[in-house]
Coordinates of C-alpha atoms in Angstrom, one line a residue:
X486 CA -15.1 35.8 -8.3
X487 CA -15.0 31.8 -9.6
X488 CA -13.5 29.0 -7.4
X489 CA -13.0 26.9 -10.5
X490 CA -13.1 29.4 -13.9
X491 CA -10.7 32.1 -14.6
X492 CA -12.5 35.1 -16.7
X493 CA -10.2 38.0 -18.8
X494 CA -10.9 40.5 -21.3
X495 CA -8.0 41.2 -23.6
X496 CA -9.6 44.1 -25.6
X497 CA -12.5 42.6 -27.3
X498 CA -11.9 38.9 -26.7
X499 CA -13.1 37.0 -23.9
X500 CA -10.5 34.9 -22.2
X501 CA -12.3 31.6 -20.2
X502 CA -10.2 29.3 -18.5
X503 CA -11.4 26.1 -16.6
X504 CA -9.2 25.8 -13.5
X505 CA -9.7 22.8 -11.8
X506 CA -6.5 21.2 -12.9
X507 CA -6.0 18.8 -9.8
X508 CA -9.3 16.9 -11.1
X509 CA -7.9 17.4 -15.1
X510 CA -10.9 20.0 -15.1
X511 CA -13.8 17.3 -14.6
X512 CA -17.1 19.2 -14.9
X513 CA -18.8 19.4 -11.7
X514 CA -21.9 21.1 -10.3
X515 CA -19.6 23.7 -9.3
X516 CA -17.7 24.1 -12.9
X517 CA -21.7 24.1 -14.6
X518 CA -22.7 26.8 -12.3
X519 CA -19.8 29.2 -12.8
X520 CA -20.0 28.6 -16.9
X521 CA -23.4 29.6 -16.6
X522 CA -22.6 32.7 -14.7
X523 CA -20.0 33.2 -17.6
X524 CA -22.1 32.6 -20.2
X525 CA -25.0 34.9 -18.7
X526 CA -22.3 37.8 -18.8
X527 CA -21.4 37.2 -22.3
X528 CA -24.6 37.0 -23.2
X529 CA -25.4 40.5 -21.7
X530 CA -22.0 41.7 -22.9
X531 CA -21.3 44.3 -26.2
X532 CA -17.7 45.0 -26.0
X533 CA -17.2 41.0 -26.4
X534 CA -17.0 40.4 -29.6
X535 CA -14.9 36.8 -29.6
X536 CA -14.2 34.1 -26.8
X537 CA -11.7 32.0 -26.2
X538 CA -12.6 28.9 -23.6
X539 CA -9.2 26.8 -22.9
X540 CA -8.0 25.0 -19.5
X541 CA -5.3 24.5 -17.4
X542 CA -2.6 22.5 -16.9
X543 CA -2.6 19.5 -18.9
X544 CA -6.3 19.2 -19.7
X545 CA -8.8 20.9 -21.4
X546 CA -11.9 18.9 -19.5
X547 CA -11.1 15.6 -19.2
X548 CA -14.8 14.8 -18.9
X549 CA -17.9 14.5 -16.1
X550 CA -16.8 14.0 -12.2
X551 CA -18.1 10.5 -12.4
X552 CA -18.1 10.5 -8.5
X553 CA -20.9 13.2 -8.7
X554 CA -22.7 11.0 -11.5
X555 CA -22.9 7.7 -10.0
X556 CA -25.3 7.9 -7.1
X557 CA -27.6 9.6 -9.9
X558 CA -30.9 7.7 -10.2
X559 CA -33.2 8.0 -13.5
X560 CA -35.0 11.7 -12.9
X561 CA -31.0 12.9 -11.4
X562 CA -29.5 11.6 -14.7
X563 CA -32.1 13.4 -16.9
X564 CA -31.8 17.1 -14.7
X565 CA -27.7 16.5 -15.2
X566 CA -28.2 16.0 -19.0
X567 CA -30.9 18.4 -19.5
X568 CA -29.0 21.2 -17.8
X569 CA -25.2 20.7 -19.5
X570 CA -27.1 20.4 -22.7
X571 CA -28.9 23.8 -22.3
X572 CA -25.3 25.3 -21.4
X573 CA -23.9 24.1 -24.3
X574 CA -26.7 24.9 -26.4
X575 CA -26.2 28.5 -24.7
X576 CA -22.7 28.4 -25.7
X577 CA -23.9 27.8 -28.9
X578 CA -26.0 30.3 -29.6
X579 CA -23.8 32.8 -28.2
X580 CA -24.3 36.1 -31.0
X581 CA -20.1 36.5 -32.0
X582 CA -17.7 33.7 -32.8
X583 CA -16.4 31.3 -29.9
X584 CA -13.1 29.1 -30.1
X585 CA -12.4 26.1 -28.3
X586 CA -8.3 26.1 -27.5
X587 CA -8.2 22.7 -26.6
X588 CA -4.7 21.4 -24.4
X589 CA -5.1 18.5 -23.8
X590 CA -7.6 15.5 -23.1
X591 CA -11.3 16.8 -24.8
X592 CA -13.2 13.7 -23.4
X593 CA -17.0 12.6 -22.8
X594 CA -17.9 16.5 -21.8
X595 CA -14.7 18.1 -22.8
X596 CA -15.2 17.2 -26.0
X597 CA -19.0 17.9 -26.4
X598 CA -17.7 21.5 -24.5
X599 CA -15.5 21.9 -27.3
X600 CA -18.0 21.3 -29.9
X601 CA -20.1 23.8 -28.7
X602 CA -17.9 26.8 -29.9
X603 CA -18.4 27.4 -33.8
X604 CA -13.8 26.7 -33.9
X605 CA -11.6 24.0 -32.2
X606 CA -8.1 24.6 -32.3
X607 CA -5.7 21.8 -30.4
X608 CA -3.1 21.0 -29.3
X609 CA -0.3 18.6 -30.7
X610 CA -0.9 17.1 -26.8
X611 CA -4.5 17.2 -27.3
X612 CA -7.0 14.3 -27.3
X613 CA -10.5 14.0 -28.0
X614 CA -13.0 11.1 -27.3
X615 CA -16.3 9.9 -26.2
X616 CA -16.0 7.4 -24.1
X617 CA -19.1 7.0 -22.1
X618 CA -20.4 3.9 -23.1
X619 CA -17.1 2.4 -21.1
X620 CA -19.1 3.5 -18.0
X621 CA -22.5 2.3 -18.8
X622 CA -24.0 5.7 -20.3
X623 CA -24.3 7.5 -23.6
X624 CA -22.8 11.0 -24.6
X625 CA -25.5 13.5 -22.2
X626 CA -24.3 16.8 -23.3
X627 CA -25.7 16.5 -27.1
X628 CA -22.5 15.0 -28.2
X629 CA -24.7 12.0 -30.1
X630 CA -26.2 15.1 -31.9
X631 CA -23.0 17.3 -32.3
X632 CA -20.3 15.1 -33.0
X633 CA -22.1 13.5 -36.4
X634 CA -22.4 17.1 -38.0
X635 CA -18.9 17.7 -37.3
X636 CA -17.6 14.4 -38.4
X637 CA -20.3 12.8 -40.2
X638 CA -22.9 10.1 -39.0
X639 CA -20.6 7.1 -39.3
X640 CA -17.6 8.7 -38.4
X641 CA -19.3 9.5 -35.1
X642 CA -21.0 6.2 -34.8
X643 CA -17.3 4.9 -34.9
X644 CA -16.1 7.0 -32.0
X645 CA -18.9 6.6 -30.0
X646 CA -19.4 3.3 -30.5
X647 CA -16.0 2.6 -29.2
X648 CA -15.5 5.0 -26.9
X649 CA -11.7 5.1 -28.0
X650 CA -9.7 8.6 -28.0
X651 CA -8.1 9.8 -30.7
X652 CA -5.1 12.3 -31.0
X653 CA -5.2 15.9 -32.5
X654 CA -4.0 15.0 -36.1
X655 CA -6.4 12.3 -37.0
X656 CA -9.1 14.7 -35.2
X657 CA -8.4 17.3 -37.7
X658 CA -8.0 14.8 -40.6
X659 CA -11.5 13.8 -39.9
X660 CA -12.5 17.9 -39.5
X661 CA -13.1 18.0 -36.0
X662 CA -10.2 20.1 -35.2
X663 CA -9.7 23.4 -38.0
X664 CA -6.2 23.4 -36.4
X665 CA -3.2 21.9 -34.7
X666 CA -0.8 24.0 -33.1
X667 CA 2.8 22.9 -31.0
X668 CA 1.6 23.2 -27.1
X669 CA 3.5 26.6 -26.4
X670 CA 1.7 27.9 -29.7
X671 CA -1.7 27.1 -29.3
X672 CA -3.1 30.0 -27.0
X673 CA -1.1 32.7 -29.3
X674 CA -2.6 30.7 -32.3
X675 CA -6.4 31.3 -31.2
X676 CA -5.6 34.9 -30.8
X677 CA -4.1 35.6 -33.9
X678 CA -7.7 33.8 -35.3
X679 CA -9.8 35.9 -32.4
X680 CA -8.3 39.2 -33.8
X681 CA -8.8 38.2 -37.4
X682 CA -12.8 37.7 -36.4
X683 CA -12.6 40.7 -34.2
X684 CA -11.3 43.6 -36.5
X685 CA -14.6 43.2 -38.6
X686 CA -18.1 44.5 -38.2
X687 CA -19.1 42.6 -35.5
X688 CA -22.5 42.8 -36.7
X689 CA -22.1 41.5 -39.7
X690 CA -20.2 38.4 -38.0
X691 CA -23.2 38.2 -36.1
X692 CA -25.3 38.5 -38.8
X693 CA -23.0 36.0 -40.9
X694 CA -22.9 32.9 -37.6
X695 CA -26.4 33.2 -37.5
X696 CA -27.1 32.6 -41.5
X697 CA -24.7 29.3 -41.0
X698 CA -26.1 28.2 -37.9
X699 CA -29.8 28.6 -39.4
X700 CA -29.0 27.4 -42.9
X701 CA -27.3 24.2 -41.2
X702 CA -30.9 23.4 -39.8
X703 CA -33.0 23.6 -42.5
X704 CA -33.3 23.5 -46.4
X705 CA -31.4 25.6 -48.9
X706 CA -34.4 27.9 -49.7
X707 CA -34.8 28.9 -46.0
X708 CA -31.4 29.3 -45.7
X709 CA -31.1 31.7 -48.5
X710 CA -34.3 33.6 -47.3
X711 CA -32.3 33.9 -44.1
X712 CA -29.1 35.3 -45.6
X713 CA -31.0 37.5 -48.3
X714 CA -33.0 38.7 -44.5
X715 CA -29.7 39.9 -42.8
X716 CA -27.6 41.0 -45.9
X717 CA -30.1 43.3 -46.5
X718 CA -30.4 44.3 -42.6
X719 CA -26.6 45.1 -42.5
X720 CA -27.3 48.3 -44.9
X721 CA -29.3 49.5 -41.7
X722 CA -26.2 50.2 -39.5
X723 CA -23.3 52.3 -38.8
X724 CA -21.1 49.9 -39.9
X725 CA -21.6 49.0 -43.2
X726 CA -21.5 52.7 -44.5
X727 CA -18.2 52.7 -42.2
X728 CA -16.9 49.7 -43.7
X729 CA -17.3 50.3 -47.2
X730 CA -16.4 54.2 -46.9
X731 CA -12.7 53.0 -45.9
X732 CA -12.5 51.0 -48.9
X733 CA -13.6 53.6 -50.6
X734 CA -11.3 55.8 -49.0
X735 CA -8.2 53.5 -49.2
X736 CA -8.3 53.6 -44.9
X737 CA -8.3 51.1 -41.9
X738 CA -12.5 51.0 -41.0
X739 CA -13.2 51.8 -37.5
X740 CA -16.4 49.6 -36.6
X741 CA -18.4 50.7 -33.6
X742 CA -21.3 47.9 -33.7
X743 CA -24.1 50.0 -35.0

């Protein structure tokens, strides 16, 4: 279905794959377009309940195709920016939890692609930068706005600043990465973390993303009116009575999203 994106399903976990390996998975128009049509079936999707978004070969997305960006004048550069920033932001706000299994180089968009899913795993190979300002341009993709709450402001300042790459153990010294895994171990590594996310009440995940995510944009107050809002929602599904009539019961809970 995807010239450049490779789209599974193993059980509840969605398996994305950027495969455009003999450009180190540059993100084109083409790439942007099939994400979106991704992400639009994710979004519409109830049986997803995790996604995984990785490359192949020896990148994860080694950035922008600069040969599509240079000809861009002033109102080309904005619609470029504006629309990778909306598909991240989609990414984003995507309702269960998303992991970035990040191979290799995580540069310029790579890196503000992997900072879009709520968990970046990497790579002992991987490496992460932002090095726009080498070509004459800032972060577009919201990674000016993304990396600083990762990282903090002048940790970010720092790498941006410079534009220099770091490798995958000082990225998860300075909490960018949650993980580092030997190459051959990384993919089985984000699955063993999808199925821990997975074998929960899915709504209560959602429910428990969206209280972070929230609560991360606002003062404490509002973010404890939001949590008190949707703790008290989860006693309105399936689930919960589910959930805590195994424990009762001393059995495995069998969640069906309701």
């Amino acid at each position: 279905m995807y010239q450049t994106i490779r789209y599974e399903k193993q059980d509840q976990i969605a398996i994305v794959t950027i495969d455009r390996p003999e450009a180190l998975n540059a993100l084109n128009g083409t790439v942007i377009t099939e994400l979106e049509l991704v992400v639009a079936a994710l979004e519409n999707d109830r049986d997803v309940r995790c996604m995984i978004l990785t490359g192949e070969g020896r990148s994860f997305v080694a950035g922008a195709d600069i040969g599509e960006q240079y000809p861009l004048n002033l109102d080309g550069g904005r619609r470029w920016g504006q629309r990778g920033s909306a598909l991240l932001r989609r990414i984003e706000k995507l309702e269960f939890p998303t992991i970035a299994a990040v191979n290799g180089f995580a540069l310029g968009g790579g890196c503000e692609l992997a900072m879009s899913c709520d968990i970046i795993l990497a790579s002992e190979k991987a490496k992460f930068g932002q090095p726009e300002v080498g070509l004459g341009i800032t972060p577009g993709f919201s990674g000016t706005q993304r990396l600083p709450r990762r990282v903090g402001v002048a940790k970010a300042k720092e790498l941006i600043f410079s534009g220099k790459m770091i490798k995958a153990d000082e990225a998860e010294k300075i909490g960018l990465v949650n993980a580092v895994y030997a190459p051959e171990a990384l993919m089985d590594g984000a699955l063993e973390m999808a199925k821990s996310f997975t074998k929960n009440a899915p709504i209560a995940v959602k429910y428990a993303k969206a209280c972070i995510d929230r609560g991360m944009q606002t003062d404490i107050d509002s973010g404890i009116a939001c949590e008190n809002e949707l703790f008290a929602m989860c006693f309105a599904t399936a689930d919960q009575k589910e959930g805590m009539g195994a424990f009762l019961e001393k059995r495995s809970a069998q969640f069906t999203n309701t």
